[in-house]
Short mmCIF file of C-alpha atoms in Angstrom, two decimals:
data_model
loop_
_atom_site.label_atom_id
_atom_site.label_comp_id
_atom_site.label_asym_id
_atom_site.label_seq_id
_atom_site.Cartn_x
_atom_site.Cartn_y
_atom_site.Cartn_z
CA ASP A 10 47.93 13.55 -190.54
CA ALA A 11 47.43 11.02 -187.77
CA MET A 12 44.10 9.23 -188.09
CA VAL A 13 44.21 7.20 -184.89
CA ILE A 14 45.62 9.18 -182.01
CA GLN A 15 46.62 7.73 -178.68
CA ASN A 16 47.38 9.71 -175.57
CA PRO A 17 49.65 9.75 -173.78
CA ARG A 18 52.57 8.15 -175.65
CA TYR A 19 54.17 7.18 -172.36
CA GLN A 20 52.37 6.61 -169.07
CA VAL A 21 53.91 5.79 -165.74
CA THR A 22 51.69 4.68 -162.91
CA GLN A 23 52.09 3.11 -159.52
CA PHE A 24 51.14 -0.41 -158.58
CA GLY A 25 47.41 -0.43 -157.88
CA LYS A 26 46.75 3.15 -159.01
CA PRO A 27 43.98 3.35 -161.64
CA VAL A 28 45.02 4.61 -165.06
CA THR A 29 43.11 5.54 -168.21
CA LEU A 30 44.48 5.45 -171.74
CA SER A 31 42.68 7.27 -174.51
CA CYS A 32 42.23 6.79 -178.23
CA SER A 33 40.53 8.98 -180.80
CA GLN A 34 39.95 8.50 -184.52
CA THR A 35 39.11 10.78 -187.43
CA LEU A 36 38.19 7.92 -189.79
CA ASN A 37 34.60 7.48 -188.62
CA HIS A 38 35.18 3.73 -188.46
CA ASN A 39 32.62 1.48 -186.84
CA VAL A 40 35.08 -0.78 -185.05
CA MET A 41 37.65 0.14 -182.40
CA TYR A 42 40.05 -2.33 -180.81
CA TRP A 43 42.41 -2.39 -177.85
CA TYR A 44 45.49 -4.61 -178.04
CA GLN A 45 48.15 -5.32 -175.44
CA GLN A 46 51.65 -5.97 -176.79
CA LYS A 47 54.52 -7.12 -174.60
CA SER A 48 58.09 -7.35 -175.77
CA SER A 49 58.66 -10.08 -178.39
CA GLN A 50 55.01 -11.10 -178.27
CA ALA A 51 52.09 -10.82 -180.66
CA PRO A 52 49.57 -8.05 -180.11
CA LYS A 53 46.89 -9.58 -177.88
CA LEU A 54 43.32 -8.46 -178.43
CA LEU A 55 41.69 -7.32 -175.19
CA PHE A 56 38.29 -6.21 -176.52
CA HIS A 57 36.64 -4.41 -179.37
CA TYR A 58 33.60 -2.26 -180.02
CA TYR A 59 31.40 -2.61 -183.06
CA ASP A 60 29.57 0.70 -182.81
CA LYS A 61 28.28 0.53 -179.23
CA ASP A 62 28.38 -3.26 -179.09
CA PHE A 63 31.14 -4.25 -176.65
CA ASN A 64 32.98 -7.55 -177.25
CA ASN A 65 35.27 -8.80 -174.51
CA GLU A 66 37.85 -11.52 -175.22
CA ALA A 67 37.38 -14.50 -172.92
CA ASP A 68 40.83 -14.25 -171.34
CA THR A 69 40.87 -10.49 -170.77
CA PRO A 70 41.25 -9.87 -167.02
CA ASP A 71 38.42 -8.10 -165.18
CA ASN A 72 40.98 -5.48 -164.23
CA PHE A 73 40.65 -4.10 -167.78
CA GLN A 74 37.59 -2.11 -168.74
CA SER A 75 36.69 0.00 -171.75
CA ARG A 76 34.35 2.82 -172.63
CA ARG A 77 33.28 4.20 -175.98
CA PRO A 78 31.21 7.34 -175.36
CA ASN A 79 30.92 8.16 -179.08
CA THR A 80 32.20 7.02 -182.48
CA SER A 81 35.43 8.96 -182.21
CA PHE A 82 36.68 8.10 -178.74
CA CYS A 83 37.52 4.94 -176.86
CA PHE A 84 39.13 4.56 -173.44
CA LEU A 85 40.99 1.76 -171.73
CA ASP A 86 40.71 1.75 -167.95
CA ILE A 87 43.02 -0.38 -165.83
CA ARG A 88 41.50 -0.42 -162.39
CA SER A 89 44.41 -1.76 -160.37
CA PRO A 90 47.55 -2.06 -162.49
CA GLY A 91 49.99 -4.79 -161.60
CA LEU A 92 53.61 -5.16 -162.65
CA GLY A 93 52.51 -7.65 -165.28
CA ASP A 94 50.36 -5.03 -166.97
CA ALA A 95 53.39 -3.05 -168.12
CA ALA A 96 53.19 -3.17 -171.91
CA MET A 97 52.50 -1.26 -175.09
CA TYR A 98 48.77 -0.68 -175.52
CA LEU A 99 47.66 -0.28 -179.10
CA CYS A 100 44.35 1.13 -180.29
CA ALA A 101 43.17 0.26 -183.78
CA THR A 102 40.14 0.91 -185.96
CA SER A 103 38.56 -0.72 -188.97
CA ARG A 104 35.60 0.07 -191.16
CA SER A 105 34.06 -3.35 -190.65
CA ARG A 106 34.56 -6.28 -188.36
CA GLY A 107 35.36 -8.78 -191.09
CA GLY A 108 38.90 -10.13 -191.24
CA ILE A 109 39.73 -8.74 -194.66
CA GLY A 110 39.36 -5.21 -193.39
CA LYS A 111 42.47 -3.11 -192.89
CA LEU A 112 43.40 -2.20 -189.33
CA PHE A 113 44.58 1.35 -188.69
CA PHE A 114 46.74 1.51 -185.58
CA GLY A 115 47.67 4.39 -183.36
CA SER A 116 51.24 4.90 -182.21
CA GLY A 117 50.49 3.19 -178.92
CA THR A 118 50.85 4.06 -175.25
CA GLN A 119 53.82 2.53 -173.44
CA LEU A 120 52.68 1.84 -169.89
CA SER A 121 55.15 1.42 -167.04
CA VAL A 122 54.06 0.25 -163.60
CA LEU A 123 56.31 1.07 -160.65
CA THR B 25 49.00 -22.30 -178.33
CA GLN B 26 50.07 -19.88 -181.01
CA LEU B 27 47.78 -20.10 -184.02
CA LEU B 28 50.21 -18.36 -186.37
CA GLU B 29 53.90 -19.27 -186.11
CA GLN B 30 56.39 -16.83 -187.58
CA SER B 31 60.00 -17.67 -188.32
CA PRO B 32 62.65 -16.72 -187.78
CA GLN B 33 61.91 -14.76 -184.62
CA PHE B 34 64.98 -12.55 -185.10
CA LEU B 35 67.00 -11.81 -188.24
CA SER B 36 70.01 -9.57 -188.64
CA ILE B 37 71.45 -9.08 -192.11
CA GLN B 38 73.71 -6.77 -194.09
CA GLU B 39 72.35 -4.15 -196.45
CA GLY B 40 71.88 -5.59 -199.94
CA GLU B 41 71.15 -9.16 -198.85
CA ASN B 42 67.94 -11.01 -199.64
CA LEU B 43 65.75 -12.62 -197.01
CA THR B 44 62.55 -14.58 -196.55
CA VAL B 45 60.35 -14.75 -193.47
CA TYR B 46 57.56 -17.21 -192.92
CA CYS B 47 54.12 -17.35 -191.37
CA ASN B 48 52.74 -20.86 -190.84
CA SER B 49 49.63 -22.42 -189.38
CA SER B 50 47.74 -25.70 -189.31
CA SER B 51 44.53 -23.71 -189.80
CA VAL B 52 43.03 -22.33 -192.97
CA PHE B 53 42.60 -18.58 -193.24
CA SER B 54 40.22 -16.72 -195.50
CA SER B 55 42.79 -13.94 -195.81
CA LEU B 56 46.13 -12.99 -194.40
CA GLN B 57 47.70 -9.60 -193.80
CA TRP B 58 51.29 -8.48 -193.29
CA TYR B 59 52.11 -5.49 -191.13
CA ARG B 60 55.39 -3.72 -190.37
CA GLN B 61 55.89 -2.12 -186.97
CA GLU B 62 58.74 0.30 -186.33
CA PRO B 63 60.03 0.92 -182.79
CA GLY B 64 57.66 3.09 -180.79
CA GLU B 65 54.95 3.03 -183.45
CA GLY B 66 51.85 1.04 -184.27
CA PRO B 67 51.81 -1.59 -187.03
CA VAL B 68 51.16 -0.42 -190.58
CA LEU B 69 49.49 -2.65 -193.15
CA LEU B 70 51.72 -3.72 -196.06
CA VAL B 71 49.48 -6.13 -197.95
CA THR B 72 46.43 -8.39 -197.79
CA VAL B 73 46.40 -11.74 -199.63
CA VAL B 74 43.12 -13.51 -200.20
CA THR B 75 43.46 -16.20 -202.85
CA GLY B 76 45.45 -19.43 -202.39
CA GLY B 77 48.68 -19.21 -204.39
CA GLU B 78 48.40 -15.45 -204.73
CA VAL B 79 51.61 -13.46 -205.16
CA LYS B 80 51.73 -9.72 -204.54
CA LYS B 81 54.68 -7.39 -205.02
CA LEU B 82 55.31 -4.12 -203.26
CA LYS B 83 58.54 -2.67 -204.66
CA ARG B 84 61.28 -4.96 -203.25
CA LEU B 85 58.81 -6.97 -201.13
CA THR B 86 57.13 -10.10 -202.50
CA PHE B 87 54.30 -11.74 -200.59
CA GLN B 88 52.94 -15.20 -201.28
CA PHE B 89 49.88 -16.95 -199.89
CA GLY B 90 50.11 -20.73 -199.79
CA ASP B 91 47.90 -22.78 -202.07
CA ALA B 92 46.04 -24.23 -199.08
CA ARG B 93 45.77 -20.78 -197.43
CA LYS B 94 47.57 -22.04 -194.31
CA ASP B 95 50.86 -20.22 -194.74
CA SER B 96 52.49 -17.18 -196.24
CA SER B 97 55.95 -15.85 -196.94
CA LEU B 98 57.52 -12.44 -197.32
CA HIS B 99 60.65 -12.09 -199.44
CA ILE B 100 62.71 -8.91 -199.41
CA THR B 101 65.21 -8.29 -202.18
CA ALA B 102 68.30 -6.14 -201.55
CA ALA B 103 67.33 -5.20 -198.01
CA GLN B 104 67.89 -1.64 -196.86
CA PRO B 105 68.22 -0.16 -193.36
CA GLY B 106 64.76 1.35 -193.82
CA ASP B 107 63.34 -2.19 -193.89
CA THR B 108 64.26 -2.63 -190.22
CA GLY B 109 61.26 -3.39 -188.05
CA LEU B 110 58.91 -6.02 -186.70
CA TYR B 111 57.03 -7.89 -189.41
CA LEU B 112 53.71 -9.28 -188.23
CA CYS B 113 51.37 -11.59 -190.07
CA ALA B 114 47.70 -11.62 -189.14
CA GLY B 115 45.04 -14.04 -190.31
CA ALA B 116 41.29 -14.01 -190.55
CA ARG B 117 39.93 -17.41 -189.48
CA THR B 118 36.66 -17.13 -191.38
CA SER B 119 35.03 -14.67 -193.71
CA GLY B 120 32.76 -13.58 -190.89
CA ASN B 121 33.23 -11.11 -188.07
CA THR B 122 36.11 -12.71 -186.18
CA PRO B 123 38.92 -10.28 -185.33
CA LEU B 124 42.36 -10.94 -186.80
CA VAL B 125 44.80 -13.34 -185.12
CA PHE B 126 48.39 -12.08 -184.98
CA GLY B 127 51.66 -14.00 -185.06
CA LYS B 128 54.53 -13.03 -182.74
CA GLY B 129 56.42 -11.41 -185.57
CA THR B 130 59.89 -11.47 -187.06
CA ARG B 131 62.20 -8.74 -185.83
CA LEU B 132 64.41 -7.70 -188.76
CA SER B 133 67.53 -5.61 -188.44
CA VAL B 134 69.30 -4.46 -191.60
CA ILE B 135 72.80 -3.19 -190.97
CA ALA B 136 74.34 -0.61 -193.29
#
């Protein structure tokens, strides 16, 4: 059974049209992460939540926002998608924030921007 | 700058061959993880190594953490088509609350 669920699997949006990607988890983990992964590149951490504590990476564009209304759900909002934002977006969870903790990833949302 | 360098970037081999992929850094990591990512899916954790010099085996996969905890290798014996995927290493810089740093990965293709 999937433990980290991302919807939709594929999302097509238009240049400049806001889009929201969703992630839910059944693991009751404290930490939720959003990564951006482009072809042949490492997953790039955008931000993470430790419970309700939001942690933004320094180089994450302002165009990217996130919401975590409760433990189970986390959303990624892209306010004005550009062509360069086309990528796979991965949600992950972990029990703790420490590096030794295992990351559980969802299947990702492949975003296309036309 | 890429903190974790993985090599080779691409590898295509025949079924039954052995292979080794590498994850190198000039930085020390408190622990290092290896993930495998199949097309259209999220990465799945294979192993975590914590102690310098540690060797862990997972069936035909052997993982080694360097003595200085700056590098790691993954050796696959008698590769099978099911081993095809993107192999990512990820390191924890400290034992504190810093999120993992990922390498770019090695994309492995095993041809039957």
